[in-house]
Short mmCIF file of C-alpha atoms in Angstrom, two decimals:
data_model
loop_
_atom_site.label_atom_id
_atom_site.label_comp_id
_atom_site.label_asym_id
_atom_site.label_seq_id
_atom_site.Cartn_x
_atom_site.Cartn_y
_atom_site.Cartn_z
CA MET A 633 107.88 30.57 79.94
CA THR A 634 107.95 33.91 81.73
CA LEU A 635 105.65 33.94 84.76
CA MET A 636 104.64 37.59 84.40
CA ASN A 637 101.53 38.07 86.49
CA SER A 638 98.19 39.48 85.45
CA SER A 639 97.30 42.27 87.81
CA SER A 640 95.70 40.87 90.94
CA THR A 641 93.84 44.18 91.20
CA GLN A 642 92.45 43.59 87.72
CA MET A 643 91.33 40.07 88.62
CA TYR A 644 89.64 41.32 91.76
CA GLN A 645 87.79 43.97 89.73
CA TRP A 646 86.49 41.23 87.44
CA MET A 647 85.34 39.46 90.58
CA LYS A 648 83.46 42.50 91.85
CA ASP A 649 81.83 43.09 88.46
CA LEU A 650 80.58 39.52 88.12
CA PHE A 651 79.73 38.70 91.73
CA PRO A 652 76.14 40.09 91.68
CA LEU A 653 75.02 38.07 88.64
CA CYS A 654 72.54 35.26 89.21
CA ARG A 655 74.17 32.34 87.43
CA SER A 656 72.67 28.88 87.12
CA ILE A 657 73.25 26.00 84.72
CA THR A 658 71.25 27.91 82.08
CA GLY A 659 69.97 31.44 81.56
CA GLU A 660 70.97 35.06 81.29
CA GLY A 661 73.41 34.96 84.20
CA VAL A 662 75.63 32.46 82.38
CA ARG A 663 75.32 34.33 79.08
CA ASP A 664 76.17 37.68 80.69
CA THR A 665 79.18 36.12 82.44
CA LEU A 666 80.49 34.61 79.20
CA LYS A 667 79.94 37.89 77.34
CA TYR A 668 81.94 39.69 80.03
CA PHE A 669 84.86 37.28 79.54
CA ARG A 670 84.60 37.63 75.76
CA LYS A 671 85.35 41.35 76.15
CA ILE A 672 88.63 40.28 77.77
CA LEU A 673 89.21 37.31 75.44
CA PRO A 674 87.89 38.26 71.98
CA ASP A 675 88.52 34.72 70.67
CA LEU A 676 86.19 33.16 73.23
CA ILE A 677 83.37 31.36 71.40
CA ILE A 678 80.00 31.17 73.16
CA HIS A 679 78.14 28.01 72.19
CA GLU A 680 74.49 27.21 72.77
CA VAL A 681 72.93 23.77 73.04
CA PRO A 682 69.13 23.29 72.88
CA SER A 683 67.19 21.90 75.81
CA GLY A 684 66.55 18.20 75.33
CA THR A 685 69.95 17.47 73.76
CA GLN A 686 71.21 14.04 74.80
CA ALA A 687 74.62 13.94 76.50
CA PHE A 688 75.54 10.34 77.36
CA ASP A 689 73.11 9.40 80.16
CA TRP A 690 71.97 13.00 80.68
CA VAL A 691 69.71 15.46 78.88
CA VAL A 692 70.25 19.23 78.68
CA PRO A 693 67.49 20.68 80.89
CA ASP A 694 64.97 23.39 80.14
CA GLU A 695 66.19 26.94 80.61
CA TRP A 696 65.45 28.79 83.84
CA ILE A 697 64.41 32.42 83.54
CA ILE A 698 64.22 34.40 86.79
CA ARG A 699 62.99 37.98 87.00
CA ASP A 700 62.11 38.52 90.66
CA ALA A 701 61.30 36.73 93.90
CA TYR A 702 60.32 37.84 97.38
CA ILE A 703 58.32 37.13 100.52
CA LYS A 704 56.22 39.96 101.99
CA ASP A 705 54.57 40.09 105.38
CA GLU A 706 51.05 41.35 105.96
CA SER A 707 52.23 44.95 106.10
CA GLY A 708 53.74 44.67 102.62
CA LYS A 709 57.34 44.67 103.86
CA LYS A 710 59.73 42.41 101.94
CA ILE A 711 61.34 40.14 104.48
CA VAL A 712 63.20 38.00 101.92
CA ASP A 713 64.26 39.67 98.67
CA PHE A 714 66.00 38.03 95.70
CA GLN A 715 67.08 41.48 94.49
CA LYS A 716 69.16 42.00 97.64
CA ASN A 717 70.87 38.62 97.48
CA ASN A 718 70.27 36.07 94.74
CA LEU A 719 71.11 33.23 97.13
CA HIS A 720 67.74 33.90 98.79
CA LEU A 721 66.04 31.92 96.02
CA MET A 722 66.44 28.18 95.51
CA GLY A 723 68.00 27.71 92.09
CA TYR A 724 65.53 26.67 89.37
CA SER A 725 62.50 27.53 91.53
CA GLU A 726 59.24 27.28 89.61
CA PRO A 727 56.82 30.23 89.65
CA ILE A 728 54.40 30.92 92.48
CA ASN A 729 52.15 33.76 93.60
CA GLU A 730 50.29 32.77 96.76
CA TRP A 731 49.43 33.79 100.31
CA MET A 732 50.18 31.26 103.05
CA ASN A 733 50.62 31.14 106.79
CA LEU A 734 53.96 30.69 108.52
CA GLN A 735 53.45 26.98 109.16
CA GLN A 736 52.85 26.38 105.45
CA LEU A 737 55.72 28.67 104.44
CA ASN A 738 58.23 26.92 106.73
CA GLU A 739 58.09 23.83 104.51
CA PHE A 740 59.77 25.87 101.76
CA LEU A 741 62.39 27.74 103.81
CA TYR A 742 66.04 26.69 104.20
CA SER A 743 68.55 27.94 106.75
CA ILE A 744 71.59 26.67 108.69
CA PRO A 745 71.25 26.74 112.49
CA GLU A 746 75.00 26.08 112.88
CA GLN A 747 75.78 29.21 110.82
CA PRO A 748 73.07 31.64 111.94
CA SER A 749 74.19 34.57 109.78
CA ALA A 750 74.69 32.58 106.56
CA ILE A 751 72.26 32.25 103.64
CA PRO A 752 72.62 28.70 102.25
CA TYR A 753 72.94 27.92 98.53
CA ILE A 754 70.27 25.41 97.48
CA THR A 755 69.27 24.20 94.01
CA SER A 756 66.78 21.80 92.46
CA TYR A 757 67.74 21.48 88.81
CA TYR A 758 66.05 18.25 87.86
CA LYS A 759 62.91 18.16 90.03
CA LYS A 760 60.35 20.95 89.92
CA ARG A 761 59.92 22.70 93.25
CA TRP A 762 60.40 26.10 94.78
CA GLY A 763 61.97 27.46 97.92
CA PHE A 764 63.65 30.37 99.65
CA CYS A 765 66.92 30.48 101.57
CA LEU A 766 67.55 32.81 104.48
CA SER A 767 69.80 33.12 107.45
CA TYR A 768 68.77 31.25 110.58
CA GLU A 769 68.59 34.63 112.32
CA GLN A 770 66.05 35.80 109.72
CA HIS A 771 64.17 32.53 110.02
CA LEU A 772 63.84 32.82 113.81
CA ALA A 773 62.57 36.39 113.48
CA LEU A 774 59.54 35.39 111.39
CA LYS A 775 56.28 35.97 113.23
CA LYS A 776 53.03 34.05 112.99
CA GLY A 777 50.78 35.44 110.30
CA ASN A 778 50.23 35.33 106.57
CA TYR A 779 52.88 35.90 103.92
CA HIS A 780 52.74 36.76 100.24
CA VAL A 781 55.12 34.52 98.30
CA VAL A 782 56.08 35.57 94.76
CA ILE A 783 58.51 33.93 92.34
CA ASP A 784 58.44 35.45 88.86
CA SER A 785 60.19 32.72 86.90
CA GLU A 786 59.82 30.44 83.90
CA ILE A 787 61.19 27.01 83.13
CA LYS A 788 60.87 26.33 79.43
CA ALA A 789 62.70 24.97 76.40
CA GLY A 790 65.70 27.13 75.64
CA VAL A 791 69.46 26.66 75.51
CA MET A 792 72.44 25.89 77.70
CA ASN A 793 75.55 27.97 77.00
CA TYR A 794 79.24 27.31 77.42
CA GLY A 795 82.42 29.11 76.36
CA GLU A 796 85.47 27.75 74.56
CA ILE A 797 88.78 29.19 73.45
CA ILE A 798 91.57 27.30 71.70
CA ILE A 799 95.08 28.79 71.77
CA PRO A 800 97.32 27.03 69.23
CA GLY A 801 100.86 25.90 69.95
CA LYS A 802 103.56 24.16 67.95
CA SER A 803 102.15 20.75 68.82
CA SER A 804 98.63 19.49 68.22
CA LYS A 805 98.84 17.80 71.62
CA GLU A 806 96.70 19.70 74.08
CA ILE A 807 96.57 20.96 77.64
CA PHE A 808 92.93 21.05 78.76
CA LEU A 809 91.73 23.69 81.24
CA SER A 810 88.15 23.61 82.50
CA THR A 811 86.21 25.86 84.86
CA TYR A 812 82.53 26.28 85.65
CA VAL A 813 80.14 29.24 85.46
CA CYS A 814 76.91 28.06 87.05
CA HIS A 815 76.81 29.33 90.63
CA PRO A 816 75.34 32.64 91.81
CA SER A 817 77.04 34.99 94.28
CA MET A 818 79.80 32.87 95.80
CA ALA A 819 83.37 34.02 95.42
CA ASN A 820 85.79 31.14 96.05
CA ASN A 821 83.59 28.22 95.02
CA GLU A 822 82.44 29.85 91.83
CA LEU A 823 84.04 33.02 90.55
CA SER A 824 87.66 32.41 91.50
CA GLY A 825 87.84 29.57 88.97
CA PRO A 826 86.70 31.45 85.84
CA ILE A 827 88.55 34.61 86.97
CA VAL A 828 91.89 32.79 87.28
CA THR A 829 91.18 30.82 84.09
CA THR A 830 90.62 34.08 82.19
CA ALA A 831 93.91 35.48 83.47
CA LEU A 832 95.62 32.24 82.39
CA ALA A 833 94.07 32.54 78.93
CA GLN A 834 95.32 36.14 78.67
CA TRP A 835 98.82 35.02 79.63
CA LEU A 836 98.84 32.08 77.23
CA SER A 837 97.49 34.21 74.38
CA SER A 838 100.33 36.68 74.89
CA SER A 839 103.01 33.97 74.92
CA LYS A 840 105.03 34.07 71.71
CA GLU A 841 105.86 30.38 71.41
CA LEU A 842 103.74 27.71 73.06
CA GLU A 843 104.87 24.12 72.86
CA TYR A 844 101.32 22.80 73.23
CA THR A 845 97.85 23.80 72.17
CA TYR A 846 95.51 24.96 74.95
CA ARG A 847 91.82 24.10 75.03
CA ILE A 848 90.01 26.19 77.65
CA ILE A 849 86.32 25.82 78.46
CA TYR A 850 83.80 27.57 80.71
CA VAL A 851 80.90 25.19 81.37
CA PRO A 852 78.00 24.69 83.75
CA GLU A 853 79.22 22.15 86.31
CA THR A 854 78.37 18.47 85.70
CA ILE A 855 75.89 18.79 82.81
CA GLY A 856 78.27 21.15 80.97
CA SER A 857 81.32 18.90 81.26
CA ILE A 858 79.27 15.82 80.35
CA LEU A 859 77.83 17.62 77.31
CA TYR A 860 81.30 18.81 76.26
CA LEU A 861 82.71 15.30 76.57
CA SER A 862 79.83 13.85 74.57
CA LYS A 863 80.66 16.22 71.71
CA ASN A 864 84.47 16.13 71.86
CA PHE A 865 85.52 12.92 73.56
CA ASP A 866 87.32 11.27 70.63
CA HIS A 867 89.42 14.37 69.99
CA LEU A 868 90.20 14.88 73.68
CA LYS A 869 91.16 11.25 74.20
CA GLU A 870 93.61 11.37 71.29
CA ASN A 871 95.19 14.76 72.00
CA VAL A 872 95.03 15.78 75.66
CA ILE A 873 98.24 15.00 77.54
CA ALA A 874 97.51 16.99 80.71
CA GLY A 875 95.02 19.39 82.18
CA PHE A 876 93.47 20.98 85.23
CA ASN A 877 89.99 21.51 86.61
CA ILE A 878 90.11 25.08 87.96
CA THR A 879 87.93 25.93 90.95
CA CYS A 880 88.16 27.26 94.52
CA ILE A 881 91.41 29.10 93.90
CA GLY A 882 90.98 32.55 95.42
CA ASP A 883 91.41 32.56 99.21
CA GLU A 884 94.66 32.76 101.20
CA ARG A 885 94.25 29.92 103.67
CA CYS A 886 96.05 27.02 102.01
CA TYR A 887 96.87 25.19 98.80
CA SER A 888 95.15 21.91 97.98
CA TYR A 889 95.59 19.10 95.48
CA LEU A 890 93.06 16.56 94.23
CA PRO A 891 94.50 13.80 92.02
CA SER A 892 93.14 12.33 88.84
CA ARG A 893 91.55 8.90 89.25
CA ASP A 894 94.77 7.37 87.91
CA GLY A 895 96.83 9.45 90.34
CA ASP A 896 100.04 9.15 88.32
CA THR A 897 99.47 11.30 85.24
CA LEU A 898 101.70 14.14 84.10
CA SER A 899 99.18 16.55 85.65
CA ASP A 900 99.48 14.77 89.02
CA LYS A 901 103.28 14.76 88.95
CA VAL A 902 103.45 18.44 88.01
CA SER A 903 100.87 19.45 90.63
CA LEU A 904 102.68 17.66 93.44
CA HIS A 905 106.06 19.06 92.40
CA ILE A 906 104.85 22.65 92.16
CA LEU A 907 102.86 22.62 95.40
CA LYS A 908 105.71 20.99 97.33
CA HIS A 909 107.94 23.92 96.47
CA ILE A 910 105.25 26.61 96.92
CA ASP A 911 104.03 25.40 100.30
CA SER A 912 105.24 22.16 101.81
CA ASN A 913 102.16 22.15 104.05
CA PHE A 914 99.71 21.94 101.15
CA LEU A 915 96.71 19.64 101.65
CA SER A 916 96.66 16.49 99.54
CA TYR A 917 93.28 14.83 99.03
CA LYS A 918 92.32 11.42 97.67
CA TRP A 919 90.27 10.61 94.57
CA THR A 920 87.45 9.57 96.89
CA ASP A 921 87.29 13.23 98.03
CA ARG A 922 86.30 14.32 94.51
CA GLY A 923 83.22 16.49 93.93
CA SER A 924 83.67 18.76 90.90
CA ASP A 925 84.05 18.16 87.16
CA GLU A 926 87.06 15.92 87.65
CA ARG A 927 84.36 13.26 88.25
CA GLN A 928 83.49 13.46 84.56
CA TYR A 929 86.94 13.98 83.05
CA CYS A 930 88.39 10.99 84.92
CA ALA A 931 85.33 8.72 84.76
CA PRO A 932 85.90 5.10 83.67
CA GLY A 933 86.16 4.99 79.91
CA ILE A 934 86.92 8.73 79.75
CA ASP A 935 90.16 8.69 81.77
CA LEU A 936 91.57 12.07 80.81
CA PRO A 937 94.73 13.14 82.70
CA ILE A 938 93.06 15.92 84.72
CA ALA A 939 94.12 16.96 88.23
CA THR A 940 93.02 19.88 90.40
CA ILE A 941 95.11 22.56 92.10
CA MET A 942 93.08 24.66 94.55
CA ARG A 943 93.36 26.96 97.50
CA SER A 944 90.71 25.90 100.09
CA LYS A 945 88.95 22.87 98.61
CA TYR A 946 85.22 22.87 98.00
CA GLY A 947 83.32 21.37 100.91
CA GLU A 948 86.29 21.81 103.25
CA TYR A 949 85.94 25.44 104.32
CA PRO A 950 83.07 26.69 106.52
CA GLU A 951 81.80 29.35 104.13
CA TYR A 952 81.31 26.84 101.28
CA HIS A 953 77.89 27.05 99.57
CA THR A 954 76.75 29.97 101.68
CA SER A 955 76.61 33.75 101.47
CA LEU A 956 79.75 33.84 103.63
CA ASP A 957 81.75 32.78 100.56
CA ASN A 958 81.99 36.42 99.59
CA LEU A 959 84.36 39.17 98.49
CA ASP A 960 85.96 39.22 101.93
CA LEU A 961 86.97 35.56 101.71
CA VAL A 962 88.58 35.88 98.27
CA THR A 963 91.42 38.40 98.10
CA GLU A 964 93.79 39.88 95.54
CA LYS A 965 96.65 38.00 97.18
CA GLY A 966 94.70 34.74 97.16
CA LEU A 967 93.85 35.05 93.47
CA GLU A 968 97.45 35.95 92.65
CA GLY A 969 98.75 32.89 94.51
CA GLY A 970 96.25 30.60 92.79
CA LEU A 971 97.11 32.01 89.39
CA MET A 972 100.85 31.63 89.98
CA ALA A 973 100.44 28.00 91.06
CA ILE A 974 98.71 26.99 87.82
CA LYS A 975 100.99 29.18 85.71
CA SER A 976 103.94 27.38 87.28
CA ALA A 977 102.36 24.00 86.54
CA ILE A 978 101.79 24.97 82.91
CA SER A 979 105.34 26.28 82.62
CA VAL A 980 106.69 22.95 83.87
CA ILE A 981 104.67 21.08 81.24
CA GLU A 982 105.87 23.48 78.53
CA GLU A 983 109.54 23.21 79.51
CA ASN A 984 109.67 19.52 80.44
CA LYS A 985 111.92 17.77 77.93
CA PHE A 986 114.49 15.00 77.68
CA TYR A 987 118.18 15.91 77.48
CA ILE A 988 121.36 14.00 76.75
CA ALA A 989 124.92 15.00 77.65
CA THR A 990 127.16 15.68 74.64
CA VAL A 991 130.57 15.00 76.23
CA LEU A 992 131.89 11.92 77.94
CA CYS A 993 132.75 12.21 81.63
CA GLU A 994 132.30 15.53 83.42
CA PRO A 995 132.84 18.55 81.17
CA GLN A 996 135.52 21.11 81.98
CA LEU A 997 133.27 23.93 83.19
CA GLY A 998 136.03 26.42 83.99
CA LYS A 999 137.16 26.96 80.41
CA ARG A 1000 133.57 27.78 79.47
CA GLY A 1001 133.17 30.27 82.31
CA LEU A 1002 130.65 28.03 84.06
CA TYR A 1003 132.78 27.35 87.11
CA PRO A 1004 133.19 30.27 89.52
CA THR A 1005 136.69 31.63 90.03
CA LEU A 1006 135.77 32.50 93.61
CA SER A 1007 134.46 29.65 95.70
CA THR A 1008 131.66 30.51 98.15
CA LYS A 1009 128.90 28.48 99.80
CA ASN A 1010 126.33 29.80 97.31
CA THR A 1011 128.47 29.23 94.22
CA HIS A 1012 129.18 25.69 95.43
CA LYS A 1013 125.42 25.00 95.48
CA GLN A 1014 125.01 26.39 91.95
CA VAL A 1015 127.79 24.20 90.60
CA LYS A 1016 126.48 21.15 92.44
CA THR A 1017 123.02 21.69 90.93
CA MET A 1018 124.52 22.03 87.46
CA MET A 1019 126.57 18.86 87.89
CA ASN A 1020 123.56 16.99 89.28
CA ILE A 1021 121.58 17.91 86.19
CA LEU A 1022 124.40 16.75 83.94
CA THR A 1023 124.78 13.42 85.71
CA TYR A 1024 121.17 12.53 84.92
CA CYS A 1025 121.14 13.77 81.32
CA ASP A 1026 121.23 10.37 79.64
CA GLY A 1027 117.96 10.80 77.74
CA THR A 1028 116.06 8.24 79.79
CA ILE A 1029 114.35 10.65 82.19
CA ASN A 1030 112.90 14.12 81.65
CA LEU A 1031 113.73 17.35 83.43
CA LEU A 1032 110.82 17.04 85.86
CA GLU A 1033 112.08 13.63 86.94
CA ILE A 1034 115.56 15.10 87.36
CA ALA A 1035 114.14 17.93 89.48
CA GLU A 1036 112.48 15.35 91.72
CA LEU A 1037 115.65 13.26 91.97
CA ILE A 1038 117.81 16.20 93.04
CA ASN A 1039 114.98 17.83 95.05
CA GLU A 1040 115.15 21.20 93.34
CA PRO A 1041 112.30 23.38 91.98
CA PHE A 1042 111.87 22.62 88.29
CA LEU A 1043 111.62 26.27 87.27
CA GLU A 1044 115.01 26.99 88.88
CA LEU A 1045 116.56 24.33 86.65
CA VAL A 1046 115.31 25.86 83.41
CA PRO A 1047 117.89 28.70 83.20
CA ILE A 1048 120.63 26.22 84.08
CA ILE A 1049 119.63 23.81 81.34
CA GLU A 1050 119.42 26.75 78.92
CA LYS A 1051 123.01 27.68 79.83
CA LEU A 1052 124.14 24.08 79.30
CA LYS A 1053 122.43 24.06 75.90
CA GLU A 1054 124.09 27.36 75.00
CA PHE A 1055 127.51 25.78 75.58
CA GLU A 1056 126.44 22.60 73.77
CA LEU A 1057 126.94 20.44 76.83
CA VAL A 1058 123.46 18.95 76.53
CA SER A 1059 120.96 18.65 73.72
CA GLU A 1060 117.26 17.91 73.57
CA CYS A 1061 116.45 14.39 72.51
CA ASP A 1062 113.64 11.90 72.14
CA PRO A 1063 113.26 9.59 75.14
CA VAL A 1064 115.99 6.95 75.22
CA ILE A 1065 114.94 3.42 76.13
CA LYS A 1066 117.26 1.81 78.66
CA LYS A 1067 118.82 -1.43 77.45
#
């Protein structure tokens, strides 16, 4: 597959357009985000599931509707304003319209003394409460007195939305890509995932011949993935051969890998191979470091082959779940690098096949024009790589396993194997069982 890149400038513009929206696990923010992506991906289907729907051990919650929220001092000045930054309001806050003194108000205020300029991200989805988030600097500046606290919200029966697009390939076997759309204004932890996923969907949709079918979903984290599994588990279990949870993929600091619970799936092998050749210093985490929707996809009894390729992992960078996770942290270059990593992983899965040599002993490469007439250090390496591929083409191992054995990037072997196929020195085959 050609790794032509979606414009990083285009991805960053999507990021800027969507960053201000107040997303949660339900509500207009999610719907507006999905509608935005549907303009880019016309085949994206937006589903809705009524509140109260059972999903394994969970129930789809009531919908949260938020119109405005603020705290005013006695002079009428807004000292905390949801309209200026939607992180100022605890997610799923119930309505209130009361005056209270500072001592009373402090019980409902959240800040981070260790990060005095940061507004924390706080939610309370499944227990009714309210609260405001502000920087520690703002918190310290509050003076004794009375404050008018207003939250214009509703929590009532409604729907939860998620998006789904299926891109057919030659095989009914599927690659599963999942990202989440439930956090407000945070760039790496939230928006980088759906942004990169949308660029991937564009790229896959434009590919002329896909080996596999691609199932791509945009869900609210946790409840969305659980709901999706409850509706589609039998199909996924039968058809998904690999997949990735896509999140935290937009900064420039590092690459990270989180394994599936099994740790040895095709997704794991591809992730490790790709990242090793992109950046040998990538960070490798353990399954016990999990924290996103891989928890659901790899849960006991579910056991889908889902791994995670990230830039800076959630929970491991200082700006995580604060207002500092902003449009300065995520960059065009970071998004481009994240996109290319997952594109490369998908390309490996698409191109990974078994091959068998068609001649006995080493073939005579010179008469086919495959052996250079002028010997140089570089041409020697090319020939050695070609011969190393041939020596392992016995049909018992696939091209990814060969790439690992000879310690070469998989995608650099693809044009070589194509040349060997052109000269009928190897042919694709079903896996051969060693006797």
